[in-house]
Amino acid sequence: MADGVVERSRPRDRILETAQDMFHKHGIKGVGVDAITEAAGTNKMTLYRHFESKDDLIIECLRATATKASRIWDEFEAQHPGDKLAQLHAWVHKASELLSADSRGCDMANAAVELSESDHPARRVIKELKEAQREKLVALCRDAGIGQAELLADTLSLLLEGARVSMQSVGAEGPSAQFVRMAESLIASFRAR
């Protein structure tokens, strides 16, 4: 704020933030560029000056979501420096917190479902970002001393994806309510091997 005037964010940032929010709430195919520009307080010419197409905007939204998710991994290290097992348990609790906070699920998974065309440019980005998340979880499991780190990481990932779908379909009282208990049991089981 300068001299009592609220500074507005740059048009590109407003468009990106607005699109992320609208795609998350209404789905990628449920939102057009007209609605995005109106909600962002700008116009289509400005949108297309910053993003060549809606597909480019989708890709940038997905990358921004991935960047935000990456910061969570830094939080685990900051909260539990050097203690990889504690960081793995923190991952479980953060995943549960995110499940409870938002029933819309994972923006990446939702985009993958909506953008069913195999040659859609965002599909490659989704794959790269999901693979990067998997590698982080595998590394965390390995560094936590889990012998079958890849299997545990994949099992936890699938459990989380299933919990997200359960949350969307039957709500917080469904199987997703047991996510922490199930995930912690998996970790204990893999550690005992």
Coordinates of N, CA and C in Angstrom, one line a residue:
M1 N 0.9 -1.2 0.0 CA 0.0 0.0 0.0 C 0.9 1.2 0.0
A2 N 0.7 2.1 -0.9 CA 1.4 3.4 -1.0 C 0.5 4.6 -0.9
D3 N 0.8 5.5 0.0 CA 0.0 6.7 0.2 C -1.5 6.4 0.3
G4 N -1.9 5.3 1.0 CA -3.3 5.0 1.2 C -3.9 4.4 0.0
V5 N -3.2 4.1 -1.1 CA -3.7 3.4 -2.2 C -3.3 2.0 -2.3
V6 N -4.3 1.1 -2.4 CA -3.9 -0.3 -2.5 C -3.3 -0.6 -3.8
E7 N -2.1 -1.2 -3.8 CA -1.5 -1.5 -5.1 C -2.1 -2.8 -5.6
R8 N -2.4 -2.8 -6.9 CA -3.0 -4.1 -7.5 C -1.8 -4.9 -8.1
S9 N -2.0 -6.2 -8.1 CA -0.9 -7.0 -8.6 C -0.9 -6.8 -10.1
R10 N 0.2 -7.2 -10.7 CA 0.4 -7.1 -12.2 C -0.7 -7.9 -12.9
P11 N -1.1 -7.5 -14.1 CA -2.1 -8.2 -14.8 C -1.8 -9.7 -15.0
R12 N -0.6 -10.0 -15.4 CA -0.2 -11.4 -15.6 C -0.5 -12.2 -14.3
D13 N -0.1 -11.7 -13.2 CA -0.2 -12.4 -11.9 C -1.7 -12.5 -11.5
R14 N -2.5 -11.5 -11.8 CA -3.9 -11.5 -11.5 C -4.6 -12.6 -12.4
I15 N -4.2 -12.6 -13.6 CA -4.8 -13.6 -14.5 C -4.5 -15.0 -14.1
L16 N -3.2 -15.2 -13.7 CA -2.7 -16.5 -13.3 C -3.4 -17.0 -12.0
E17 N -3.5 -16.1 -11.0 CA -4.1 -16.4 -9.7 C -5.6 -16.7 -9.9
T18 N -6.3 -15.8 -10.7 CA -7.7 -16.0 -11.0 C -8.0 -17.3 -11.7
A19 N -7.2 -17.6 -12.7 CA -7.4 -18.9 -13.5 C -7.2 -20.1 -12.5
Q20 N -6.1 -20.0 -11.7 CA -5.9 -21.2 -10.8 C -7.1 -21.4 -9.9
D21 N -7.6 -20.3 -9.3 CA -8.8 -20.4 -8.4 C -10.0 -20.9 -9.2
M22 N -10.2 -20.4 -10.4 CA -11.4 -20.8 -11.1 C -11.3 -22.2 -11.6
F23 N -10.1 -22.6 -12.1 CA -9.9 -24.0 -12.6 C -10.1 -24.9 -11.5
H24 N -9.6 -24.6 -10.3 CA -9.8 -25.4 -9.1 C -11.2 -25.6 -8.7
K25 N -12.0 -24.5 -8.7 CA -13.4 -24.5 -8.3 C -14.3 -25.1 -9.3
H26 N -14.1 -24.8 -10.6 CA -15.1 -25.1 -11.6 C -14.6 -26.1 -12.7
G27 N -13.3 -26.4 -12.6 CA -12.7 -27.3 -13.6 C -12.2 -26.5 -14.8
I28 N -11.2 -27.0 -15.5 CA -10.6 -26.4 -16.6 C -11.6 -26.1 -17.7
K29 N -12.3 -27.1 -18.1 CA -13.3 -27.0 -19.2 C -14.5 -26.2 -18.8
G30 N -14.7 -26.0 -17.5 CA -15.9 -25.3 -17.1 C -15.7 -23.8 -17.0
V31 N -14.5 -23.3 -17.4 CA -14.1 -21.9 -17.3 C -13.5 -21.4 -18.6
G32 N -14.1 -20.4 -19.2 CA -13.5 -19.8 -20.4 C -12.7 -18.6 -20.1
V33 N -11.9 -18.2 -21.2 CA -11.1 -17.0 -21.0 C -11.9 -15.7 -20.7
D34 N -13.1 -15.6 -21.2 CA -13.9 -14.4 -20.9 C -14.2 -14.3 -19.4
A35 N -14.5 -15.4 -18.8 CA -14.8 -15.4 -17.3 C -13.5 -15.1 -16.5
I36 N -12.4 -15.7 -17.0 CA -11.1 -15.4 -16.3 C -10.8 -13.9 -16.4
T37 N -10.8 -13.4 -17.6 CA -10.4 -12.0 -17.7 C -11.4 -11.0 -16.9
E38 N -12.7 -11.3 -17.0 CA -13.6 -10.5 -16.2 C -13.3 -10.6 -14.7
A39 N -13.1 -11.8 -14.2 CA -12.8 -11.9 -12.8 C -11.5 -11.3 -12.4
A40 N -10.5 -11.3 -13.3 CA -9.2 -10.8 -13.0 C -9.2 -9.2 -13.3
G41 N -10.3 -8.7 -13.7 CA -10.3 -7.2 -14.0 C -9.4 -6.8 -15.1
T42 N -9.4 -7.6 -16.2 CA -8.6 -7.3 -17.3 C -9.3 -7.6 -18.6
N43 N -8.7 -7.8 -19.7 CA -9.4 -8.2 -20.9 C -8.6 -9.3 -21.7
K44 N -9.2 -9.8 -22.7 CA -8.6 -10.9 -23.5 C -7.3 -10.5 -24.1
M45 N -7.2 -9.3 -24.6 CA -6.0 -8.9 -25.3 C -4.8 -9.0 -24.3
T46 N -5.1 -8.5 -23.1 CA -4.0 -8.6 -22.0 C -3.7 -10.1 -21.7
L47 N -4.7 -10.9 -21.6 CA -4.5 -12.3 -21.3 C -3.6 -12.9 -22.4
Y48 N -3.9 -12.7 -23.7 CA -3.2 -13.3 -24.8 C -1.8 -12.6 -25.0
R49 N -1.6 -11.4 -24.4 CA -0.3 -10.8 -24.4 C 0.7 -11.6 -23.5
H50 N 0.1 -12.2 -22.4 CA 0.9 -12.9 -21.5 C 0.9 -14.4 -21.7
F51 N -0.1 -14.9 -22.3 CA -0.3 -16.4 -22.5 C -0.8 -16.6 -24.0
E52 N 0.0 -17.4 -24.7 CA -0.4 -17.5 -26.1 C -1.8 -18.1 -26.4
S53 N -2.2 -19.0 -25.4 CA -3.5 -19.6 -25.6 C -4.0 -20.0 -24.2
K54 N -5.2 -20.5 -24.1 CA -5.7 -21.1 -22.9 C -4.9 -22.2 -22.4
D55 N -4.4 -23.0 -23.4 CA -3.5 -24.2 -23.0 C -2.3 -23.7 -22.3
D56 N -1.7 -22.6 -22.8 CA -0.5 -22.1 -22.1 C -0.8 -21.6 -20.7
L57 N -2.0 -21.0 -20.6 CA -2.4 -20.5 -19.2 C -2.6 -21.7 -18.3
I58 N -3.2 -22.8 -18.8 CA -3.4 -24.0 -18.0 C -2.0 -24.6 -17.6
I59 N -1.1 -24.6 -18.5 CA 0.3 -25.1 -18.1 C 0.9 -24.3 -17.1
E60 N 0.8 -23.0 -17.2 CA 1.4 -22.1 -16.2 C 0.7 -22.2 -14.8
C61 N -0.6 -22.5 -14.8 CA -1.3 -22.7 -13.6 C -0.8 -24.0 -12.9
L62 N -0.6 -25.0 -13.7 CA -0.2 -26.3 -13.2 C 1.2 -26.2 -12.6
R63 N 2.1 -25.4 -13.3 CA 3.4 -25.2 -12.8 C 3.4 -24.4 -11.5
A64 N 2.6 -23.4 -11.4 CA 2.4 -22.6 -10.2 C 2.0 -23.5 -9.0
T65 N 1.0 -24.4 -9.3 CA 0.6 -25.3 -8.3 C 1.7 -26.2 -7.8
A66 N 2.5 -26.7 -8.8 CA 3.6 -27.5 -8.4 C 4.7 -26.8 -7.6
T67 N 4.9 -25.5 -7.9 CA 5.9 -24.7 -7.2 C 5.4 -24.6 -5.7
K68 N 4.1 -24.3 -5.6 CA 3.5 -24.2 -4.2 C 3.7 -25.5 -3.5
A69 N 3.4 -26.6 -4.1 CA 3.5 -27.9 -3.5 C 5.0 -28.2 -3.1
S70 N 5.9 -27.7 -3.9 CA 7.4 -28.0 -3.6 C 7.8 -27.3 -2.3
R71 N 7.2 -26.2 -2.0 CA 7.5 -25.5 -0.8 C 7.1 -26.3 0.5
I72 N 6.2 -27.2 0.3 CA 5.7 -28.0 1.5 C 6.9 -29.0 1.9
W73 N 7.6 -29.4 0.9 CA 8.8 -30.3 1.2 C 9.8 -29.6 2.0
D74 N 10.0 -28.3 1.7 CA 11.0 -27.5 2.4 C 10.5 -27.3 3.9
E75 N 9.2 -27.2 4.0 CA 8.6 -27.1 5.4 C 8.9 -28.3 6.2
F76 N 8.8 -29.5 5.6 CA 9.1 -30.8 6.3 C 10.6 -30.7 6.8
E77 N 11.5 -30.3 6.0 CA 12.9 -30.3 6.4 C 13.1 -29.2 7.5
A78 N 12.5 -28.1 7.4 CA 12.6 -27.0 8.4 C 12.0 -27.5 9.7
Q79 N 10.9 -28.2 9.7 CA 10.3 -28.7 10.9 C 11.0 -29.8 11.6
H80 N 11.7 -30.7 10.7 CA 12.3 -31.9 11.2 C 13.7 -32.0 10.6
P81 N 14.6 -31.1 10.8 CA 15.9 -31.1 10.2 C 16.6 -32.4 10.3
G82 N 16.9 -33.0 9.2 CA 17.7 -34.3 9.2 C 17.0 -35.5 9.6
D83 N 15.7 -35.4 10.1 CA 15.0 -36.6 10.6 C 14.0 -37.0 9.5
K84 N 14.4 -37.8 8.6 CA 13.6 -38.2 7.4 C 12.4 -39.0 7.8
L85 N 12.4 -39.8 8.8 CA 11.2 -40.5 9.2 C 10.2 -39.5 9.7
A86 N 10.6 -38.6 10.5 CA 9.7 -37.6 11.0 C 9.1 -36.8 9.8
Q87 N 9.9 -36.5 8.8 CA 9.4 -35.8 7.6 C 8.4 -36.6 6.9
L88 N 8.6 -38.0 6.8 CA 7.6 -38.8 6.2 C 6.3 -38.8 6.9
H89 N 6.4 -38.8 8.3 CA 5.1 -38.7 9.1 C 4.5 -37.3 8.9
A90 N 5.3 -36.3 8.7 CA 4.8 -35.0 8.5 C 4.1 -34.9 7.1
W91 N 4.6 -35.7 6.1 CA 4.0 -35.8 4.8 C 2.6 -36.3 5.0
V92 N 2.4 -37.4 5.7 CA 1.1 -38.0 6.0 C 0.2 -37.0 6.6
H93 N 0.6 -36.3 7.6 CA -0.3 -35.4 8.3 C -0.6 -34.2 7.4
K94 N 0.3 -33.7 6.6 CA 0.0 -32.6 5.7 C -1.0 -33.1 4.6
A95 N -0.8 -34.3 4.1 CA -1.7 -34.8 3.1 C -3.1 -34.9 3.7
S96 N -3.2 -35.3 5.0 CA -4.5 -35.4 5.6 C -5.1 -34.0 5.8
E97 N -4.3 -33.1 6.2 CA -4.7 -31.7 6.4 C -5.3 -31.1 5.1
L98 N -4.6 -31.4 4.0 CA -5.0 -30.9 2.7 C -6.3 -31.6 2.2
L99 N -6.4 -32.9 2.6 CA -7.7 -33.6 2.2 C -8.9 -33.0 2.9
S100 N -8.7 -32.7 4.2 CA -9.8 -32.1 5.0 C -10.1 -30.6 4.6
A101 N -9.1 -29.9 4.2 CA -9.3 -28.5 3.9 C -10.0 -28.3 2.5
D102 N -9.9 -29.2 1.6 CA -10.4 -29.0 0.2 C -10.8 -30.3 -0.4
S103 N -12.1 -30.3 -0.6 CA -12.7 -31.6 -1.2 C -12.6 -31.6 -2.7
R104 N -12.0 -30.6 -3.3 CA -11.9 -30.7 -4.8 C -10.7 -31.6 -5.3
G105 N -9.8 -31.9 -4.4 CA -8.8 -32.8 -4.7 C -7.6 -32.2 -5.4
C106 N -6.8 -33.0 -6.0 CA -5.5 -32.6 -6.6 C -5.7 -31.9 -8.0
D107 N -5.2 -30.7 -8.1 CA -5.4 -30.0 -9.4 C -4.7 -30.7 -10.6
M108 N -3.6 -31.4 -10.3 CA -2.9 -32.2 -11.4 C -3.8 -33.3 -11.8
A109 N -4.3 -34.1 -10.8 CA -5.1 -35.3 -11.2 C -6.4 -34.8 -11.8
N110 N -7.0 -33.7 -11.3 CA -8.3 -33.2 -12.0 C -8.0 -32.8 -13.4
A111 N -6.9 -32.1 -13.6 CA -6.5 -31.7 -15.0 C -6.3 -32.9 -15.9
A112 N -5.6 -33.9 -15.4 CA -5.4 -35.1 -16.2 C -6.7 -35.8 -16.6
V113 N -7.7 -35.8 -15.7 CA -9.0 -36.4 -16.0 C -9.7 -35.5 -17.1
E114 N -9.7 -34.2 -16.9 CA -10.4 -33.3 -17.8 C -9.8 -33.2 -19.2
L115 N -8.5 -33.2 -19.2 CA -7.7 -33.1 -20.5 C -7.4 -34.5 -21.0
S116 N -8.4 -35.2 -21.4 CA -8.3 -36.6 -21.8 C -7.5 -36.8 -23.1
E117 N -7.3 -35.8 -23.9 CA -6.6 -36.0 -25.2 C -5.2 -36.3 -24.9
S118 N -4.6 -37.4 -25.4 CA -3.3 -37.8 -25.1 C -2.2 -36.8 -25.6
D119 N -2.6 -36.0 -26.6 CA -1.6 -35.0 -27.1 C -1.8 -33.6 -26.6
H120 N -2.6 -33.5 -25.6 CA -2.8 -32.1 -25.0 C -1.5 -31.7 -24.4
P121 N -1.0 -30.5 -24.7 CA 0.3 -30.0 -24.1 C 0.4 -30.1 -22.6
A122 N -0.7 -29.9 -21.9 CA -0.6 -30.0 -20.5 C -0.4 -31.4 -19.9
R123 N -0.7 -32.4 -20.7 CA -0.6 -33.8 -20.3 C 0.9 -34.1 -20.0
R124 N 1.8 -33.6 -20.8 CA 3.2 -33.8 -20.6 C 3.7 -33.2 -19.3
V125 N 3.2 -31.9 -19.1 CA 3.6 -31.2 -17.9 C 3.0 -31.9 -16.7
I126 N 1.8 -32.4 -16.7 CA 1.2 -33.1 -15.6 C 2.1 -34.4 -15.3
K127 N 2.5 -35.1 -16.3 CA 3.3 -36.3 -16.1 C 4.6 -35.9 -15.5
E128 N 5.3 -34.9 -16.0 CA 6.6 -34.5 -15.4 C 6.4 -34.1 -14.0
L129 N 5.4 -33.3 -13.7 CA 5.2 -32.9 -12.3 C 4.9 -34.0 -11.3
K130 N 4.0 -34.9 -11.8 CA 3.6 -36.0 -10.9 C 4.8 -37.0 -10.7
E131 N 5.6 -37.1 -11.8 CA 6.9 -38.0 -11.6 C 7.8 -37.3 -10.6
A132 N 8.0 -36.0 -10.7 CA 8.8 -35.3 -9.8 C 8.4 -35.5 -8.3
Q133 N 7.0 -35.4 -8.1 CA 6.5 -35.6 -6.8 C 6.8 -37.0 -6.3
R134 N 6.6 -38.0 -7.2 CA 6.9 -39.4 -6.8 C 8.3 -39.5 -6.4
E135 N 9.2 -39.0 -7.2 CA 10.7 -39.1 -6.9 C 11.0 -38.5 -5.5
K136 N 10.4 -37.4 -5.2 CA 10.6 -36.8 -3.9 C 10.1 -37.7 -2.8
L137 N 9.0 -38.4 -3.0 CA 8.4 -39.3 -1.9 C 9.3 -40.5 -1.9
V138 N 9.7 -41.0 -3.0 CA 10.6 -42.2 -3.0 C 11.9 -41.9 -2.2
A139 N 12.5 -40.8 -2.5 CA 13.7 -40.4 -1.9 C 13.5 -40.2 -0.4
L140 N 12.4 -39.6 0.0 CA 12.1 -39.5 1.5 C 12.0 -40.8 2.1
C141 N 11.3 -41.7 1.5 CA 11.1 -43.1 2.0 C 12.5 -43.8 2.2
R142 N 13.3 -43.7 1.1 CA 14.6 -44.3 1.1 C 15.5 -43.7 2.2
D143 N 15.5 -42.3 2.3 CA 16.3 -41.7 3.3 C 15.8 -41.9 4.8
A144 N 14.5 -42.3 4.9 CA 13.9 -42.7 6.2 C 14.3 -44.1 6.6
G145 N 15.0 -44.8 5.7 CA 15.4 -46.2 6.0 C 14.5 -47.3 5.6
I146 N 13.5 -47.0 4.7 CA 12.6 -47.9 4.2 C 13.3 -48.8 3.1
G147 N 13.3 -50.1 3.3 CA 14.0 -51.0 2.3 C 13.3 -51.0 1.0
Q148 N 12.0 -51.0 0.9 CA 11.3 -51.0 -0.3 C 10.6 -49.6 -0.5
A149 N 11.5 -48.6 -0.7 CA 11.1 -47.2 -0.7 C 10.1 -46.9 -1.9
E150 N 10.4 -47.5 -3.1 CA 9.6 -47.2 -4.2 C 8.2 -47.8 -4.0
L151 N 8.1 -49.0 -3.5 CA 6.8 -49.6 -3.2 C 6.0 -48.8 -2.2
L152 N 6.7 -48.4 -1.1 CA 5.9 -47.6 -0.1 C 5.5 -46.3 -0.7
A153 N 6.4 -45.6 -1.4 CA 6.0 -44.3 -2.0 C 4.8 -44.5 -2.9
D154 N 4.8 -45.5 -3.8 CA 3.7 -45.7 -4.7 C 2.4 -46.1 -3.9
T155 N 2.6 -46.9 -2.9 CA 1.4 -47.3 -2.1 C 0.8 -46.1 -1.4
L156 N 1.6 -45.2 -0.8 CA 1.1 -44.0 -0.2 C 0.5 -43.1 -1.2
S157 N 1.1 -42.9 -2.3 CA 0.6 -42.1 -3.4 C -0.8 -42.5 -3.8
L158 N -0.9 -43.8 -4.1 CA -2.2 -44.4 -4.5 C -3.3 -44.3 -3.4
L159 N -2.8 -44.4 -2.1 CA -3.7 -44.3 -1.0 C -4.2 -42.8 -1.0
L160 N -3.3 -41.9 -1.2 CA -3.7 -40.5 -1.2 C -4.7 -40.1 -2.3
E161 N -4.4 -40.6 -3.5 CA -5.2 -40.4 -4.7 C -6.6 -41.0 -4.4
G162 N -6.7 -42.2 -3.9 CA -8.0 -42.8 -3.5 C -8.7 -42.0 -2.5
A163 N -8.0 -41.5 -1.5 CA -8.6 -40.7 -0.4 C -9.2 -39.5 -1.0
R164 N -8.5 -38.9 -2.0 CA -9.1 -37.7 -2.6 C -10.4 -38.0 -3.4
V165 N -10.4 -39.1 -4.1 CA -11.6 -39.4 -4.8 C -12.7 -39.8 -3.8
S166 N -12.4 -40.5 -2.7 CA -13.4 -40.8 -1.7 C -14.0 -39.5 -1.1
M167 N -13.1 -38.5 -0.8 CA -13.5 -37.3 -0.3 C -14.5 -36.6 -1.2
Q168 N -14.2 -36.6 -2.5 CA -15.1 -36.0 -3.5 C -16.4 -36.7 -3.6
S169 N -16.4 -38.0 -3.5 CA -17.6 -38.8 -3.8 C -18.5 -39.0 -2.6
V170 N -17.9 -39.3 -1.4 CA -18.7 -39.6 -0.2 C -18.5 -38.7 0.9
G171 N -17.5 -37.7 0.8 CA -17.3 -36.8 1.8 C -16.3 -37.2 2.9
A172 N -16.2 -36.3 3.9 CA -15.2 -36.5 5.0 C -15.5 -37.7 5.9
E173 N -16.7 -38.2 5.9 CA -17.1 -39.3 6.7 C -16.8 -40.7 6.1
G174 N -16.4 -40.7 4.8 CA -16.1 -41.9 4.1 C -14.7 -42.4 4.5
P175 N -14.2 -43.4 3.7 CA -12.9 -44.0 3.9 C -11.8 -43.0 4.0
S176 N -11.9 -41.8 3.4 CA -10.8 -40.9 3.6 C -10.5 -40.4 5.0
A177 N -11.5 -40.6 5.8 CA -11.4 -40.2 7.3 C -10.3 -41.1 7.9
Q178 N -10.0 -42.3 7.3 CA -9.0 -43.2 7.9 C -7.6 -43.0 7.3
F179 N -7.4 -42.0 6.5 CA -6.2 -41.9 5.7 C -4.9 -41.9 6.6
V180 N -4.9 -41.1 7.7 CA -3.7 -41.1 8.6 C -3.5 -42.5 9.2
R181 N -4.5 -43.1 9.7 CA -4.3 -44.4 10.3 C -3.8 -45.4 9.3
M182 N -4.4 -45.4 8.1 CA -3.9 -46.3 7.0 C -2.5 -46.1 6.6
A183 N -2.2 -44.8 6.4 CA -0.8 -44.4 6.0 C 0.2 -44.8 7.0
E184 N -0.1 -44.5 8.3 CA 0.8 -44.8 9.4 C 1.0 -46.3 9.5
S185 N 0.0 -47.0 9.3 CA 0.1 -48.5 9.4 C 1.0 -49.0 8.2
L186 N 0.8 -48.4 7.1 CA 1.7 -48.8 6.0 C 3.2 -48.6 6.3
I187 N 3.4 -47.4 6.8 CA 4.8 -47.0 7.1 C 5.4 -48.0 8.2
A188 N 4.6 -48.3 9.2 CA 5.0 -49.2 10.2 C 5.3 -50.6 9.6
S189 N 4.4 -51.0 8.8 CA 4.6 -52.3 8.1 C 5.8 -52.4 7.3
F190 N 6.1 -51.4 6.5 CA 7.3 -51.4 5.7 C 8.6 -51.3 6.5
R191 N 8.5 -50.6 7.6 CA 9.7 -50.4 8.5 C 10.0 -51.8 9.2
A192 N 9.0 -52.6 9.4 CA 9.1 -53.9 10.1 C 9.7 -54.9 9.2
R193 N 9.7 -54.7 7.9 CA 10.2 -55.7 6.9 C 11.7 -55.8 7.0

